[in-house]
PDB file of C-alpha atoms in Angstrom:
ATOM      1  CA  LEU C 840      25.632   9.822  21.449  1.00 71.00           C
ATOM      2  CA  GLY C 841      22.428  10.014  23.586  1.00 79.00           C
ATOM      3  CA  GLU C 842      20.395   9.410  20.911  1.00 83.00           C
ATOM      4  CA  GLU C 843      22.671   6.335  19.847  1.00 81.00           C
ATOM      5  CA  HIS C 844      22.410   4.935  23.177  1.00 73.00           C
ATOM      6  CA  ARG C 845      18.766   5.386  23.434  1.00 80.00           C
ATOM      7  CA  SER C 846      18.411   3.446  20.179  1.00 77.00           C
ATOM      8  CA  LEU C 847      20.703   0.601  21.416  1.00 73.00           C
ATOM      9  CA  LEU C 848      18.857   0.349  24.582  1.00 74.00           C
ATOM     10  CA  VAL C 849      15.491  -0.036  22.192  1.00 72.00           C
ATOM     11  CA  GLU C 850      17.182  -2.611  20.069  1.00 72.00           C
ATOM     12  CA  GLN C 851      18.498  -4.566  23.328  1.00 72.00           C
ATOM     13  CA  ASN C 852      14.967  -4.393  24.716  1.00 71.00           C
ATOM     14  CA  LYS C 853      13.607  -5.730  21.412  1.00 77.00           C
ATOM     15  CA  VAL C 854      16.432  -8.684  21.251  1.00 70.00           C
ATOM     16  CA  ALA C 855      15.553  -9.596  25.058  1.00 73.00           C
ATOM     17  CA  GLU C 856      11.887  -9.743  24.347  1.00 78.00           C
ATOM     18  CA  THR C 857      12.472 -11.900  21.213  1.00 77.00           C
ATOM     19  CA  ASP C 858      14.710 -13.993  23.051  1.00 80.00           C
ATOM     20  CA  SER C 859      11.931 -14.584  25.652  1.00 83.00           C
ATOM     21  CA  GLN C 860       9.193 -15.491  23.054  1.00 85.00           C
ATOM     22  CA  VAL C 861      11.406 -18.064  21.432  1.00 87.00           C
ATOM     23  CA  PRO C 862      10.574 -21.018  23.943  1.00 90.00           C
ATOM     24  CA  GLN C 863       7.157 -20.073  23.910  1.00 92.00           C
ATOM     25  CA  LEU C 864       6.742 -20.196  19.946  1.00 91.00           C
ATOM     26  CA  LYS C 865       8.992 -23.494  20.099  1.00 93.00           C
ATOM     27  CA  GLU C 866       6.332 -25.126  22.583  1.00 95.00           C
ATOM     28  CA  LYS C 867       3.356 -23.760  20.464  1.00 94.00           C
ATOM     29  CA  LEU C 868       4.886 -25.602  17.221  1.00 95.00           C
ATOM     30  CA  ARG C 869       5.350 -28.784  19.148  1.00 96.00           C
ATOM     31  CA  THR C 870       1.608 -28.714  20.322  1.00 95.00           C
ATOM     32  CA  TYR C 871       0.566 -27.732  16.714  1.00 95.00           C
ATOM     33  CA  GLU C 872       2.513 -30.571  15.556  1.00 95.00           C
ATOM     34  CA  THR C 873       1.106 -33.111  17.774  1.00 94.00           C
ATOM     35  CA  GLU C 874      -2.331 -31.808  16.868  1.00 94.00           C
ATOM     36  CA  LEU C 875      -1.586 -32.243  13.175  1.00 94.00           C
ATOM     37  CA  LYS C 876      -0.694 -35.783  13.331  1.00 93.00           C
ATOM     38  CA  LEU C 877      -3.855 -36.566  15.421  1.00 91.00           C
ATOM     39  CA  PHE C 878      -5.874 -34.841  12.531  1.00 89.00           C
ATOM     40  CA  GLU C 879      -3.614 -36.500   9.857  1.00 89.00           C
ATOM     41  CA  THR C 880      -4.436 -39.746  11.622  1.00 88.00           C
ATOM     42  CA  ARG C 881      -8.326 -39.286  11.538  1.00 86.00           C
ATOM     43  CA  ILE C 882      -7.773 -38.040   7.815  1.00 85.00           C
ATOM     44  CA  ILE C 883      -6.363 -41.319   6.956  1.00 86.00           C
ATOM     45  CA  GLU C 884      -9.152 -43.093   8.634  1.00 88.00           C
ATOM     46  CA  LYS C 885     -11.522 -41.488   6.012  1.00 89.00           C
ATOM     47  CA  SER C 886     -10.379 -43.759   3.128  1.00 87.00           C
ATOM     48  CA  ALA C 887     -10.743 -46.681   5.233  1.00 90.00           C
ATOM     49  CA  LEU C 888     -14.325 -45.326   6.202  1.00 92.00           C
ATOM     50  CA  GLU C 889     -15.499 -44.776   2.821  1.00 93.00           C
ATOM     51  CA  THR C 890     -14.484 -48.264   1.793  1.00 93.00           C
ATOM     52  CA  SER C 891     -16.136 -49.851   4.596  1.00 95.00           C
ATOM     53  CA  ILE C 892     -19.312 -48.037   3.818  1.00 96.00           C
ATOM     54  CA  LEU C 893     -19.000 -49.083  -0.044  1.00 96.00           C
ATOM     55  CA  GLU C 894     -18.593 -52.618   1.321  1.00 96.00           C
ATOM     56  CA  LEU C 895     -21.820 -52.590   3.680  1.00 96.00           C
ATOM     57  CA  SER C 896     -23.910 -50.906   0.829  1.00 96.00           C
ATOM     58  CA  GLU C 897     -22.739 -53.930  -1.442  1.00 96.00           C
ATOM     59  CA  GLN C 898     -23.758 -56.387   1.413  1.00 96.00           C
ATOM     60  CA  GLN C 899     -26.829 -54.462   1.887  1.00 95.00           C
ATOM     61  CA  GLY C 900     -27.944 -54.833  -1.762  1.00 95.00           C
ATOM     62  CA  ILE C 901     -27.009 -58.490  -1.596  1.00 96.00           C
ATOM     63  CA  PHE C 902     -29.258 -59.258   1.163  1.00 96.00           C
ATOM     64  CA  SER C 903     -31.929 -57.192  -0.264  1.00 95.00           C
ATOM     65  CA  ALA C 904     -31.824 -58.611  -3.675  1.00 97.00           C
ATOM     66  CA  GLN C 905     -31.813 -62.388  -1.914  1.00 97.00           C
ATOM     67  CA  ASN C 906     -34.897 -61.525   0.347  1.00 97.00           C
ATOM     68  CA  LYS C 907     -36.700 -60.337  -2.889  1.00 98.00           C
ATOM     69  CA  GLN C 908     -35.951 -63.572  -4.561  1.00 98.00           C
ATOM     70  CA  LEU C 909     -36.821 -65.387  -1.200  1.00 98.00           C
ATOM     71  CA  ASN C 910     -40.277 -63.663  -1.088  1.00 97.00           C
ATOM     72  CA  THR C 911     -40.950 -64.540  -4.856  1.00 98.00           C
ATOM     73  CA  GLU C 912     -40.163 -68.448  -4.275  1.00 98.00           C
ATOM     74  CA  MET C 913     -42.076 -68.644  -0.947  1.00 98.00           C
ATOM     75  CA  ASP C 914     -45.139 -66.828  -2.749  1.00 97.00           C
ATOM     76  CA  GLU C 915     -44.839 -69.366  -5.139  1.00 95.00           C
ATOM     77  CA  LEU C 916     -44.576 -72.129  -2.487  1.00 96.00           C
ATOM     78  CA  LYS C 917     -47.350 -70.856  -0.477  1.00 95.00           C
ATOM     79  CA  LYS C 918     -49.644 -70.788  -3.869  1.00 93.00           C
ATOM     80  CA  ARG C 919     -48.743 -74.589  -4.540  1.00 89.00           C
ATOM     81  CA  ILE C 920     -49.396 -75.443  -0.871  1.00 91.00           C
ATOM     82  CA  ASP C 921     -52.770 -73.650  -0.905  1.00 90.00           C
ATOM     83  CA  GLN C 922     -53.480 -75.633  -4.130  1.00 85.00           C
ATOM     84  CA  LEU C 923     -52.890 -78.987  -2.930  1.00 84.00           C
ATOM     85  CA  LYS C 924     -54.607 -78.405   0.525  1.00 85.00           C
ATOM     86  CA  VAL C 925     -58.069 -77.806  -1.267  1.00 81.00           C
ATOM     87  CA  THR C 926     -57.376 -80.495  -4.228  1.00 75.00           C
ATOM     88  CA  THR C 927     -58.479 -84.163  -3.551  1.00 71.00           C
ATOM     89  CA  GLY C 928     -57.042 -86.587  -6.090  1.00 65.00           C
ATOM     90  CA  ALA C 929     -54.234 -84.172  -7.245  1.00 61.00           C
ATOM     91  CA  ASN C 930     -51.626 -84.616  -9.700  1.00 67.00           C
ATOM     92  CA  CYS C 931     -47.945 -84.624  -8.995  1.00 65.00           C
ATOM     93  CA  PRO C 932     -46.619 -81.138 -10.018  1.00 59.00           C
ATOM     94  CA  VAL C 933     -43.336 -82.958 -11.360  1.00 57.00           C
ATOM     95  CA  CYS C 934     -44.727 -85.827 -13.465  1.00 63.00           C
ATOM     96  CA  GLY C 935     -48.494 -85.189 -13.812  1.00 68.00           C
ATOM     97  CA  GLN C 936     -49.566 -88.639 -12.482  1.00 76.00           C
ATOM     98  CA  SER C 937     -52.149 -88.871  -9.727  1.00 78.00           C
ATOM     99  CA  LEU C 938     -51.128 -88.406  -6.016  1.00 75.00           C
ATOM    100  CA  SER C 939     -52.735 -90.329  -3.154  1.00 81.00           C
ATOM    101  CA  ASP C 940     -54.074 -88.330  -0.296  1.00 83.00           C
ATOM    102  CA  GLU C 941     -50.996 -89.562   1.814  1.00 87.00           C
ATOM    103  CA  ASP C 942     -48.493 -88.664  -1.040  1.00 84.00           C
ATOM    104  CA  ARG C 943     -50.381 -85.156  -1.240  1.00 84.00           C
ATOM    105  CA  LEU C 944     -49.899 -84.610   2.727  1.00 88.00           C
ATOM    106  CA  LYS C 945     -46.094 -85.603   2.213  1.00 91.00           C
ATOM    107  CA  LEU C 946     -45.756 -83.286  -0.337  1.00 88.00           C
ATOM    108  CA  ILE C 947     -47.820 -80.513   1.544  1.00 91.00           C
ATOM    109  CA  SER C 948     -45.189 -81.065   4.348  1.00 96.00           C
ATOM    110  CA  SER C 949     -42.046 -81.083   2.376  1.00 95.00           C
ATOM    111  CA  LEU C 950     -43.102 -77.648   0.766  1.00 95.00           C
ATOM    112  CA  ALA C 951     -44.275 -76.243   3.966  1.00 97.00           C
ATOM    113  CA  LYS C 952     -40.567 -77.347   5.290  1.00 98.00           C
ATOM    114  CA  GLU C 953     -38.961 -75.576   2.384  1.00 98.00           C
ATOM    115  CA  TRP C 954     -41.362 -72.563   2.814  1.00 98.00           C
ATOM    116  CA  ASN C 955     -40.486 -72.267   6.492  1.00 98.00           C
ATOM    117  CA  GLU C 956     -36.649 -72.544   5.554  1.00 98.00           C
ATOM    118  CA  LYS C 957     -36.621 -70.129   2.878  1.00 98.00           C
ATOM    119  CA  GLY C 958     -38.736 -67.826   5.613  1.00 97.00           C
ATOM    120  CA  ASP C 959     -35.854 -68.306   8.211  1.00 98.00           C
ATOM    121  CA  LEU C 960     -33.180 -67.432   5.869  1.00 98.00           C
ATOM    122  CA  TYR C 961     -35.404 -64.150   4.915  1.00 98.00           C
ATOM    123  CA  ARG C 962     -35.803 -63.193   8.551  1.00 98.00           C
ATOM    124  CA  LYS C 963     -31.914 -63.920   9.137  1.00 97.00           C
ATOM    125  CA  ASN C 964     -31.241 -61.754   6.032  1.00 97.00           C
ATOM    126  CA  GLU C 965     -33.337 -58.829   7.186  1.00 96.00           C
ATOM    127  CA  THR C 966     -31.701 -59.171  10.870  1.00 96.00           C
ATOM    128  CA  GLU C 967     -28.128 -58.906   9.115  1.00 96.00           C
ATOM    129  CA  ARG C 968     -29.766 -56.074   6.582  1.00 95.00           C
ATOM    130  CA  ALA C 969     -30.643 -54.295   9.526  1.00 95.00           C
ATOM    131  CA  GLU C 970     -27.503 -54.618  11.370  1.00 97.00           C
ATOM    132  CA  ILE C 971     -25.511 -53.554   8.525  1.00 96.00           C
ATOM    133  CA  GLU C 972     -27.694 -50.304   8.057  1.00 96.00           C
ATOM    134  CA  LYS C 973     -26.893 -49.492  11.849  1.00 97.00           C
ATOM    135  CA  GLN C 974     -23.147 -49.734  10.949  1.00 96.00           C
ATOM    136  CA  HIS C 975     -23.597 -48.004   7.762  1.00 95.00           C
ATOM    137  CA  ARG C 976     -25.272 -45.040  10.116  1.00 95.00           C
ATOM    138  CA  ASP C 977     -22.566 -44.861  12.457  1.00 95.00           C
ATOM    139  CA  LEU C 978     -19.624 -45.179   9.636  1.00 94.00           C
ATOM    140  CA  ALA C 979     -21.660 -42.266   7.827  1.00 93.00           C
ATOM    141  CA  ASP C 980     -21.624 -40.184  11.301  1.00 91.00           C
ATOM    142  CA  GLY C 981     -17.710 -40.923  11.792  1.00 88.00           C
ATOM    143  CA  LEU C 982     -17.148 -39.622   8.205  1.00 89.00           C
ATOM    144  CA  LYS C 983     -19.046 -36.477   9.022  1.00 86.00           C
ATOM    145  CA  GLY C 984     -16.920 -35.765  11.973  1.00 81.00           C
ATOM    146  CA  ILE C 985     -13.649 -36.332   9.465  1.00 86.00           C
ATOM    147  CA  ALA C 986     -14.927 -33.929   7.242  1.00 81.00           C
ATOM    148  CA  GLY C 987     -14.946 -31.421  10.366  1.00 81.00           C
ATOM    149  CA  ALA C 988     -11.220 -32.601  11.040  1.00 84.00           C
ATOM    150  CA  GLU C 989     -10.126 -32.036   7.555  1.00 82.00           C
ATOM    151  CA  LYS C 990     -11.266 -28.325   8.050  1.00 85.00           C
ATOM    152  CA  ASP C 991      -9.574 -27.970  11.451  1.00 88.00           C
ATOM    153  CA  HIS C 992      -6.476 -29.523  10.100  1.00 89.00           C
ATOM    154  CA  SER C 993      -6.270 -26.714   7.499  1.00 90.00           C
ATOM    155  CA  ALA C 994      -6.912 -24.033   9.856  1.00 92.00           C
ATOM    156  CA  LEU C 995      -4.250 -25.478  12.195  1.00 93.00           C
ATOM    157  CA  LYS C 996      -1.766 -25.784   9.334  1.00 94.00           C
ATOM    158  CA  ILE C 997      -2.020 -22.156   8.628  1.00 94.00           C
ATOM    159  CA  LYS C 998      -1.391 -21.281  12.115  1.00 95.00           C
ATOM    160  CA  TYR C 999       1.652 -23.825  12.142  1.00 94.00           C
ATOM    161  CA  THR C1000       3.328 -22.154   9.084  1.00 95.00           C
ATOM    162  CA  GLN C1001       2.415 -18.604  10.603  1.00 95.00           C
ATOM    163  CA  CYS C1002       4.020 -19.683  13.842  1.00 93.00           C
ATOM    164  CA  GLU C1003       6.973 -21.200  12.223  1.00 94.00           C
ATOM    165  CA  SER C1004       7.626 -18.246  10.199  1.00 93.00           C
ATOM    166  CA  LEU C1005       7.355 -15.929  13.204  1.00 90.00           C
ATOM    167  CA  LEU C1006      10.002 -18.303  15.101  1.00 89.00           C
ATOM    168  CA  LYS C1007      12.483 -18.040  12.029  1.00 92.00           C
ATOM    169  CA  GLN C1008      12.227 -14.428  12.061  1.00 88.00           C
ATOM    170  CA  TYR C1009      12.845 -14.214  15.714  1.00 84.00           C
ATOM    171  CA  LEU C1010      15.802 -16.457  15.089  1.00 85.00           C
ATOM    172  CA  ASP C1011      17.172 -14.313  12.252  1.00 85.00           C
ATOM    173  CA  ILE C1012      16.919 -11.700  14.849  1.00 79.00           C
ATOM    174  CA  LEU C1013      18.911 -13.415  17.377  1.00 78.00           C
ATOM    175  CA  SER C1014      21.740 -14.431  15.151  1.00 76.00           C
TER     176      SER C1014
END
């Protein structure tokens, strides 16, 4: 009878201890759920970041290609301007007829204006490309942070599952 009494006391202490841990486990589960939702939100952002990075890369490529073309066109304009500056009695590059000095100077002025406009566009593109490059780096850094969040999410998911399982065991003991 004494042995049975001791056994019942041990069982009663075990139940009391288990009962006292249930609220703590429930609170821990709520905390884990909140943290998991935050991680899941960051992981969802990953897809948007990857899409943005691709779009920025495409824009960078467009600006680079356009500037390469502008550079080629500007070189050609510069050559024509230089030729016209040293030539007297030049011929029109379009129709081949001779140009007066006044017409030649007007043509040089027109070509120089076109060269300047292309140069302005080139510089604008370079500024845009540099800004896009900065955004690209910032997004890539954010993507690295999300990779860490994915690892943390996996580890936390394991803890959550273990805690949930322990709570279920405790509730089974209490019922």
